[in-house]
Amino acid sequence: MSTPADRARRAPRPRAPDFFDYPRPSVAVDLVIFTILAESLHLLLIRRGEPPFEDRWALPGGFLRVGMSADDQGEDLDDAAARELAEETGLPPGAHDLVQLRVFGRPGRDPRGRVLSVAYAALIRPTHAPLVRSGGDARAAAWVPVDAALTRPLAFDHREIVRYALDDIRARLDRSDVAFRLVPETFTVGELRAVHDVILGAESDPGNFRRRFVRLVEDGIVEEAPGRRITGRKPAKVYRWRGRPVT
Amino acid sequence: MSTPADRARRAPRPRAPDFFDYPRPSVAVDLVIFTILAESLHLLLIRRGEPPFEDRWALPGGFLRVGMSADDQGEDLDDAAARELAEETGLPPGAHDLVQLRVFGRPGRDPRGRVLSVAYAALIRPTHAPLVRSGGDARAAAWVPVDAALTRPLAFDHREIVRYALDDIRARLDRSDVAFRLVPETFTVGELRAVHDVILGAESDPGNFRRRFVRLVEDGIVEEAPGRRITGRKPAKVYRWRGRPVT
DNA sequence: CCAAAAGTGTTAACAGTACACCCATGG
DNA sequence: CCATGGGTGTACTGTTAACACTTTTGG
């Protein structure tokens, strides 16, 4: 944080901070919202209603609200992401599993002018996914399978963002709460295994998966829930994830 | 990317994109530059010469250069980070080990107005660290041990950024090239182990470390270099890291 | 010759993998 | 009664951790 301020130091120092006179970028917050539908990983896309990229599919998002006064500087990035998530999905703001991925800021990514995009990942339980309505502005929103989202042309550099988000949740799958957030509140071992398999795109051994699962129960990360569930033939025990700690 | 543009859709559409009229934040790029000095992890801090936080220590950095026209939108974020790194250290731009960490954007973090900071981590070989001169603007720059940097009051939210960067390189230590970049071009097993120990703050077993090291040689990640080096009593074999792949 | 670091060997515990198998039950 | 997923057992392999040990050589 120096260059423009330094220039000020050489010249007689002005009252107002001079870096405010330099051109500034617009900052958007874009969301990669995942869920599991029909045994596969989906994400939420919006059909753009205006240029640029009119009619193209894009990630839901919006501009960061910035205040102009020193005492009201606007909203926090995380709040902006939470607000967009609520606006676009209509879901209650309890889904506080938003994680900042990184900034995408290549010049030219938005033809209108310099726009930085702060990308966030969110995870929606499949039980909540059908509740998603088409955003406050009645724009077309749809759950799209990830492979389709990666093939289809998207607006801006959103394909790159999706690619990054996908790699990210895959890497975090075993070291964070990702899987627990993509499964109903209560779940069976088989259901959790299905989520793992779908995200990694590989079939895992039921026995070995169960063995790792019982360790989670022993460590108190997961607890037995009342009732059983009939997914296949034999009813299975039901479990619940106990909040935070995974690793 | 919608809210302001949507409003435009309801009203008769103006020629110029209207989101340009909304207030925008300033965007800075801040660097956490690590090196190893005197058997411990250090990072580069700058003594601020102007308010706010005059005389406080801060991370080196500067503002992102943003173009105002549609065809010149300014510099890329990574380029801005590389430029700052070169400006602040005077080192040749070959040190292309810059990694974006994340954005820090809490309102109020800069009293002058809304400023987002994109944080980057950089790793400097100990052989290059002494070459660092005091920046183009002759401001005081110093290598500071990480624990001192975390204790001392820093400008803005830079302590939080340092904390994050530290956690990040610790987490990536075994899954990336971090260690190889904090060691001279050629190095002995003991030297690499010392880097590991210093970053993790724990003494590792020499025998076990060596065993893991020979696997790296077998996998072609590291190769033997000519010569030997006398670090302690018995001269040790010298190795070289072969570029990219680690995992 | 000896301190100190390089380098080797051995073992127990443990986690991952593959695969065979029994169990319970809804249709 | 049987197909199907729930649930158990087992043998093999590789990795980690702890620690005892030998080797080399500058001072």
XYZ file of C-alpha atoms (C1' of nucleotides) in Angstrom:
548
model
C 0.000 0.000 0.000
C 2.377 2.682 -1.022
C 2.859 3.783 -4.562
C 0.260 6.521 -4.891
C 0.645 7.545 -1.268
C 4.372 7.826 -1.812
C 3.911 10.189 -4.636
C 1.906 12.313 -2.235
C 4.797 12.362 0.175
C 7.129 13.902 -2.325
C 4.667 16.613 -3.293
C 3.183 18.786 -0.539
C 0.681 16.507 1.173
C -2.963 17.194 0.170
C -5.736 17.041 2.761
C -7.761 14.274 1.120
C -6.043 10.937 0.432
C -5.079 11.126 -3.197
C -5.390 7.445 -4.045
C -9.084 8.105 -4.292
C -8.457 9.931 -7.538
C -6.956 6.845 -9.203
C -9.212 4.668 -11.310
C -10.719 1.808 -9.355
C -12.111 -1.498 -10.539
C -15.652 -2.692 -10.045
C -15.833 -5.695 -7.749
C -18.345 -8.476 -8.173
C -19.049 -11.493 -6.004
C -19.810 -14.684 -7.928
C -21.127 -17.900 -6.453
C -20.557 -21.525 -7.344
C -23.487 -23.184 -5.592
C -23.277 -26.957 -5.510
C -25.858 -29.574 -4.717
C -26.503 -33.217 -5.446
C -29.425 -34.057 -7.703
C -30.247 -37.329 -9.406
C -27.050 -38.999 -8.196
C -24.792 -36.355 -9.645
C -23.164 -33.074 -8.741
C -25.014 -30.005 -9.975
C -24.464 -26.293 -9.749
C -26.761 -23.323 -10.104
C -26.574 -21.236 -13.280
C -28.484 -18.140 -14.317
C -29.533 -17.247 -17.831
C -28.310 -13.714 -18.469
C -31.006 -11.284 -19.532
C -28.800 -8.430 -20.675
C -25.508 -7.799 -22.455
C -22.724 -8.577 -22.329
C -23.167 -12.296 -22.936
C -26.939 -11.907 -23.230
C -28.724 -15.289 -23.094
C -25.541 -17.051 -22.004
C -25.470 -19.046 -18.777
C -23.510 -17.494 -15.938
C -22.793 -17.929 -12.267
C -25.166 -16.131 -9.932
C -23.629 -13.080 -8.334
C -23.707 -9.333 -8.073
C -21.699 -6.273 -7.336
C -20.211 -5.525 -3.977
C -21.979 -2.641 -2.284
C -19.423 -0.015 -1.437
C -20.097 3.010 0.728
C -18.621 6.324 -0.192
C -18.137 7.815 3.258
C -15.367 6.875 5.649
C -17.793 5.726 8.347
C -19.978 3.668 6.009
C -17.657 1.738 3.775
C -20.335 -0.688 2.596
C -20.842 -4.387 3.153
C -18.318 -7.096 3.950
C -17.364 -9.514 1.180
C -18.756 -12.502 3.073
C -21.985 -10.621 3.705
C -22.249 -9.749 0.044
C -21.868 -13.413 -0.829
C -24.485 -14.416 1.760
C -26.846 -11.772 0.473
C -26.456 -12.938 -3.104
C -26.955 -16.531 -2.030
C -30.208 -15.609 -0.311
C -31.359 -13.452 -3.221
C -30.649 -16.021 -5.882
C -31.878 -19.110 -4.095
C -34.538 -17.783 -1.749
C -33.170 -20.107 0.902
C -32.909 -19.001 4.533
C -29.483 -17.561 5.391
C -28.709 -20.523 7.654
C -26.639 -22.038 4.867
C -23.519 -20.341 6.152
C -21.143 -22.700 4.447
C -19.783 -20.054 2.133
C -16.081 -20.275 1.434
C -14.070 -17.721 -0.468
C -12.166 -19.340 -3.294
C -10.054 -16.575 -4.812
C -10.218 -13.448 -6.968
C -10.416 -13.618 -10.707
C -9.239 -10.384 -12.211
C -7.742 -10.817 -15.652
C -8.045 -7.576 -17.625
C -10.626 -7.985 -20.349
C -12.683 -10.625 -18.592
C -15.590 -8.176 -18.697
C -15.833 -6.164 -21.923
C -17.553 -3.272 -20.161
C -14.561 -2.354 -18.045
C -12.281 -3.581 -15.308
C -14.195 -5.937 -13.047
C -12.702 -8.176 -10.398
C -14.710 -11.162 -9.295
C -14.390 -12.637 -5.825
C -15.508 -16.237 -6.182
C -17.281 -18.121 -3.411
C -18.316 -21.754 -3.120
C -21.541 -22.780 -1.390
C -23.041 -26.169 -0.654
C -26.796 -26.808 -0.571
C -28.357 -29.943 0.871
C -30.286 -31.931 -1.727
C -33.339 -31.588 0.512
C -33.180 -27.815 0.060
C -32.253 -27.702 -3.596
C -35.793 -28.176 -4.995
C -36.918 -25.161 -2.966
C -34.762 -22.859 -5.011
C -36.969 -20.433 -6.825
C -35.960 -18.413 -9.778
C -34.361 -15.465 -7.975
C -36.014 -12.192 -7.005
C -35.855 -10.934 -10.535
C -37.569 -13.889 -12.135
C -34.557 -14.649 -14.253
C -34.138 -18.188 -15.477
C -32.148 -20.235 -12.996
C -31.358 -23.909 -13.342
C -29.437 -26.685 -11.669
C -26.954 -27.975 -14.220
C -24.745 -31.082 -13.941
C -21.121 -30.058 -13.490
C -19.884 -31.783 -16.620
C -22.520 -29.963 -18.652
C -21.502 -26.676 -17.012
C -17.890 -27.334 -17.993
C -18.778 -28.143 -21.600
C -21.332 -25.443 -22.290
C -20.003 -21.932 -23.086
C -20.449 -19.681 -20.064
C -20.356 -15.911 -19.694
C -17.129 -14.115 -18.776
C -14.440 -16.446 -17.348
C -17.015 -18.394 -15.413
C -15.878 -21.714 -16.804
C -12.481 -21.138 -15.223
C -14.154 -20.305 -11.930
C -16.259 -23.464 -12.052
C -13.166 -25.529 -12.823
C -11.378 -24.000 -9.836
C -14.336 -24.515 -7.502
C -14.637 -28.131 -8.541
C -10.967 -28.847 -7.932
C -11.301 -27.097 -4.607
C -14.176 -29.138 -3.186
C -12.556 -32.325 -4.450
C -9.363 -31.468 -2.609
C -11.267 -30.527 0.536
C -13.622 -33.491 0.437
C -11.740 -35.568 2.989
C -10.347 -32.696 5.018
C -13.463 -30.641 5.628
C -17.209 -30.770 6.083
C -17.982 -30.721 2.361
C -19.622 -34.154 2.238
C -21.770 -33.577 5.325
C -23.224 -30.454 3.783
C -24.271 -32.192 0.596
C -26.323 -34.811 2.361
C -29.657 -34.487 4.250
C -29.532 -33.500 7.932
C -29.649 -37.173 8.799
C -28.087 -39.709 6.505
C -26.985 -43.298 6.152
C -23.463 -44.508 5.489
C -24.491 -45.406 1.977
C -25.799 -41.938 1.271
C -22.571 -40.327 2.422
C -20.584 -42.771 0.346
C -22.698 -41.915 -2.693
C -21.755 -38.248 -2.270
C -18.076 -39.115 -2.086
C -18.299 -41.264 -5.182
C -20.207 -38.672 -7.146
C -17.758 -35.893 -6.338
C -14.637 -37.929 -6.989
C -16.168 -39.735 -9.924
C -15.059 -43.123 -8.666
C -16.724 -46.057 -7.004
C -15.386 -46.732 -3.516
C -15.444 -49.997 -1.600
C -18.473 -50.153 0.750
C -16.632 -52.083 3.436
C -13.599 -49.834 3.499
C -15.731 -46.718 3.459
C -17.699 -47.991 6.419
C -14.506 -48.655 8.349
C -13.409 -45.055 7.891
C -16.906 -43.939 8.838
C -16.932 -45.741 12.179
C -13.730 -43.909 13.040
C -15.646 -40.653 12.560
C -18.282 -41.914 14.979
C -15.635 -42.951 17.508
C -14.049 -39.530 17.213
C -17.387 -37.881 17.868
C -17.544 -36.121 14.524
C -20.710 -37.945 13.649
C -23.359 -39.416 15.961
C -26.138 -41.941 15.628
C -29.563 -40.409 15.034
C -32.880 -42.018 16.021
C -34.660 -44.146 13.445
C -33.583 -46.108 10.430
C -33.992 -45.578 6.735
C -34.954 -47.937 3.936
C -32.784 -47.003 0.984
C -32.397 -50.430 -0.505
C -33.651 -53.659 0.990
C -32.285 -53.784 4.474
C -33.026 -50.661 6.578
C -29.868 -48.730 7.457
C -28.844 -46.834 10.574
C -29.192 -43.074 10.405
C -26.494 -40.623 11.485
C -26.139 -36.928 12.086
C -23.085 -34.688 11.690
C -22.184 -32.922 14.933
C -21.318 -29.407 13.821
C -17.838 -28.204 13.163
C -14.712 -30.268 13.648
C -13.675 -32.721 10.988
C -9.890 -32.842 10.946
C -23.104 -9.970 -11.802
C -26.602 -8.678 -12.022
C -28.114 -6.337 -9.516
C -27.280 -2.976 -11.019
C -27.587 -4.287 -14.556
C -31.025 -5.637 -13.702
C -32.209 -2.291 -12.609
C -31.125 -1.071 -16.031
C -33.321 -3.699 -17.656
C -36.439 -2.409 -15.970
C -35.786 1.180 -16.911
C -35.127 2.027 -20.583
C -31.623 0.767 -21.210
C -28.953 3.496 -21.196
C -26.103 3.443 -23.687
C -23.269 3.315 -21.174
C -23.196 0.474 -18.640
C -24.622 1.983 -15.505
C -22.662 -0.058 -12.978
C -19.821 2.314 -13.645
C -21.705 4.981 -11.743
C -21.771 2.917 -8.548
C -19.062 3.493 -5.967
C -16.112 1.192 -6.376
C -13.486 0.098 -3.900
C -9.779 0.692 -4.205
C -7.862 -2.539 -4.648
C -4.416 -3.100 -3.216
C -2.039 -6.022 -3.610
C -0.140 -6.956 -0.451
C 2.752 -9.387 -0.236
C 3.859 -11.783 2.453
C 7.434 -12.471 1.411
C 9.062 -15.318 3.290
C 12.662 -16.338 3.613
C 14.831 -18.294 6.009
C 17.449 -16.353 7.950
C 19.460 -17.422 10.972
C 17.657 -20.756 11.230
C 14.211 -19.221 11.426
C 11.393 -18.099 9.189
C 11.375 -14.394 8.407
C 9.153 -12.095 6.377
C 9.699 -8.700 4.855
C 8.078 -5.684 6.505
C 8.114 -2.013 5.528
C 8.081 0.914 7.887
C 5.242 3.174 6.785
C 6.267 6.741 6.076
C 2.832 8.331 5.904
C -0.570 8.123 7.546
C -2.591 6.156 8.212
C -0.519 4.015 10.559
C 2.515 6.258 10.088
C 5.701 4.621 11.470
C 3.937 1.278 11.884
C 5.285 -1.813 10.182
C 3.265 -3.101 7.261
C 3.372 -5.635 4.470
C 4.914 -4.411 1.231
C 2.347 -3.782 -1.462
C 0.679 -1.183 -3.596
C -2.425 -0.355 -5.524
C -3.607 -2.255 -8.553
C -3.209 -0.223 -11.711
C -6.560 0.005 -13.412
C -7.128 1.374 -16.881
C -10.156 3.489 -17.603
C -10.775 2.540 -21.196
C -12.371 -0.684 -22.364
C -9.317 -1.698 -24.415
C -6.782 -0.913 -21.685
C -8.194 -2.266 -18.467
C -4.874 -2.097 -16.626
C -2.583 -4.777 -15.256
C -3.355 -8.329 -14.198
C -3.420 -9.091 -10.477
C -0.518 -11.530 -10.736
C 1.466 -8.960 -12.704
C 0.766 -6.330 -10.070
C 2.056 -8.700 -7.395
C 5.178 -9.485 -9.454
C 5.770 -5.791 -10.053
C 5.487 -4.986 -6.363
C 7.782 -7.871 -5.507
C 10.409 -6.541 -7.883
C 9.970 -2.952 -6.691
C 10.192 -3.768 -3.018
C 12.990 -6.302 -3.119
C 15.003 -5.263 -6.153
C 15.318 -8.942 -7.021
C 15.113 -10.135 -10.628
C 11.574 -11.168 -11.603
C 12.607 -14.799 -11.922
C 11.161 -15.473 -8.491
C 7.849 -16.432 -10.017
C 6.652 -18.360 -7.015
C 3.862 -15.925 -6.227
C 0.660 -17.511 -4.997
C -2.577 -15.679 -4.426
C -3.886 -16.313 -0.922
C -7.252 -14.561 -0.758
C -8.906 -11.151 -0.552
C -9.191 -9.273 2.689
C -11.979 -6.751 2.467
C -13.554 -6.018 5.833
C -15.121 -2.545 5.795
C -13.097 -0.220 7.970
C -9.791 -2.014 7.518
C -8.457 1.181 5.943
C -9.668 4.375 7.604
C -9.302 6.363 4.395
C -12.042 4.514 2.554
C -13.025 1.138 1.197
C -9.926 -0.776 0.206
C -9.765 -4.457 -0.689
C -6.437 -6.189 -0.390
C -5.515 -9.158 -2.524
C -2.878 -11.022 -0.529
C -0.035 -12.924 -2.169
C 2.636 -15.170 -0.698
C 6.171 -15.246 -2.084
C 9.188 -17.344 -1.191
C 12.754 -16.050 -1.432
C 15.820 -18.295 -1.273
C 18.061 -17.470 1.678
C 20.860 -16.910 -0.805
C 18.877 -14.052 -2.351
C 17.498 -12.525 0.826
C 20.578 -10.462 1.753
C 20.425 -8.814 -1.674
C 17.163 -7.131 -0.838
C 17.674 -3.408 -0.824
C 15.374 -0.935 0.764
C 12.877 -0.512 -2.078
C 12.894 2.123 -4.775
C 11.606 4.742 -2.391
C 14.303 4.272 0.228
C 11.749 3.358 2.846
C 12.891 1.244 5.743
C 12.497 -2.449 4.957
C 13.491 -5.281 7.242
C 13.408 -9.033 7.521
C 11.488 -9.846 10.694
C 11.084 -13.263 12.362
C 7.510 -14.492 11.949
C 6.800 -14.708 15.658
C 7.932 -11.113 16.104
C 5.732 -10.084 13.163
C 2.763 -11.761 14.825
C 3.383 -10.079 18.166
C 4.234 -6.573 17.027
C 1.297 -4.297 16.066
C 1.048 -4.025 12.304
C -0.783 -1.568 10.081
C -4.308 -2.299 8.820
C -5.327 -5.957 9.200
C -1.883 -7.118 8.187
C -1.493 -9.335 11.227
C -4.482 -11.349 10.068
C -2.961 -11.634 6.614
C 0.369 -12.819 8.037
C -1.456 -15.380 10.188
C -3.302 -16.655 7.117
C -0.155 -16.816 4.994
C 1.676 -18.721 7.679
C -1.090 -21.306 8.043
C -1.128 -21.573 4.270
C 2.524 -22.378 3.707
C 2.449 -24.815 6.636
C -0.467 -26.644 5.077
C 1.197 -26.669 1.658
C 4.638 -27.619 2.923
C 4.349 -31.303 2.073
C 2.065 -30.942 -0.921
C 3.894 -28.306 -2.899
C 7.265 -26.848 -3.746
C 7.387 -24.541 -0.716
C 10.416 -26.158 0.924
C 12.464 -26.297 -2.282
C 12.014 -22.580 -2.771
C 13.294 -21.699 0.681
C 16.568 -23.513 0.236
C 19.592 -22.655 -1.956
C 19.580 -23.887 -5.566
C 21.522 -26.914 -4.443
C 21.026 -28.303 -0.994
C 21.693 -31.236 1.292
C 19.119 -33.448 2.955
C 19.899 -31.800 6.258
C 19.312 -28.334 4.891
C 15.914 -29.277 3.524
C 15.035 -30.907 6.808
C 16.028 -27.751 8.669
C 13.544 -25.779 6.547
C 10.798 -28.235 7.345
C 11.545 -28.090 11.040
C 11.695 -24.316 11.123
C 8.357 -23.913 9.347
C 6.531 -26.526 11.372
C 8.281 -25.599 14.582
C 9.094 -29.192 15.388
C 12.181 -31.364 15.245
C 11.821 -34.253 12.811
C 13.666 -37.552 12.833
C 16.707 -37.423 10.521
C 16.389 -41.059 9.493
C 12.705 -40.916 8.681
C 13.120 -37.635 6.820
C 15.867 -39.140 4.720
C 13.664 -42.095 3.837
C 10.951 -39.795 2.523
C 13.633 -37.826 0.697
C 14.992 -40.799 -1.231
C 11.460 -41.445 -2.481
C 11.533 -37.953 -4.000
C 14.783 -38.849 -5.747
C 13.336 -42.125 -7.019
C 10.276 -40.271 -8.309
C 12.517 -37.832 -10.154
C 11.351 -34.792 -8.219
C 14.841 -34.169 -6.962
C 18.157 -35.157 -8.502
C 21.707 -35.478 -7.315
C 23.899 -32.461 -8.036
C 27.669 -32.556 -8.497
C 29.847 -31.963 -5.463
C 29.397 -32.340 -1.759
C 28.957 -29.852 1.047
C 30.441 -29.658 4.521
C 27.667 -28.486 6.797
C 28.717 -30.338 9.893
C 31.521 -32.847 10.134
C 30.910 -35.396 7.462
C 30.403 -33.912 3.974
C 26.911 -34.486 2.613
C 25.606 -35.165 -0.884
C 24.133 -32.202 -2.705
C 20.794 -32.265 -4.532
C 18.828 -30.095 -6.884
C 15.080 -29.720 -7.298
C 13.940 -30.530 -10.818
C 11.366 -27.838 -11.536
C 7.684 -28.334 -11.166
C 6.010 -31.534 -10.112
C 5.891 -32.429 -6.446
C 2.692 -34.363 -5.842
C 40.244 -39.565 18.965
C 35.886 -37.556 19.495
C 31.851 -34.714 18.662
C 28.490 -34.183 15.427
C 26.160 -34.881 11.532
C 25.589 -38.315 7.608
C 23.540 -42.314 6.691
C 21.502 -47.456 7.632
C 18.530 -50.976 9.875
C 14.784 -52.821 12.613
C 10.475 -53.038 14.535
C 5.573 -52.124 15.935
C 1.495 -49.819 14.912
C -1.501 -48.372 11.860
C -4.163 -47.087 7.575
C -5.473 -48.315 2.894
C -6.946 -51.973 -0.567
C -8.972 -55.860 -2.406
C -12.101 -59.230 -1.934
C -14.898 -62.914 0.190
C -18.655 -63.388 2.829
C -22.984 -63.305 6.024
C -27.376 -60.775 7.212
C -31.955 -58.781 6.883
C -35.890 -57.748 4.403
C -39.212 -55.648 0.796
C -41.052 -57.162 -3.065
C -37.261 -66.978 -1.758
C -34.111 -64.035 -3.667
C -31.895 -59.850 -5.189
C -29.899 -56.047 -3.043
C -27.666 -53.153 -0.226
C -26.301 -53.313 4.903
C -22.768 -54.900 7.559
C -18.434 -58.053 9.030
C -13.949 -60.487 8.551
C -9.442 -61.092 6.742
C -5.051 -61.133 4.481
C -1.713 -58.080 2.249
C 0.583 -53.954 1.448
C 2.620 -49.622 2.275
C 3.477 -45.697 5.389
C 4.677 -43.615 9.695
C 7.140 -43.211 14.068
C 10.488 -44.365 17.377
C 14.933 -45.440 18.195
C 19.313 -47.949 18.074
C 23.059 -48.200 15.375
C 27.333 -47.500 12.062
C 30.163 -44.265 9.246
C 32.837 -40.349 8.161
C 35.776 -36.509 8.951
C 37.178 -31.632 10.658
C 39.067 -29.938 14.505
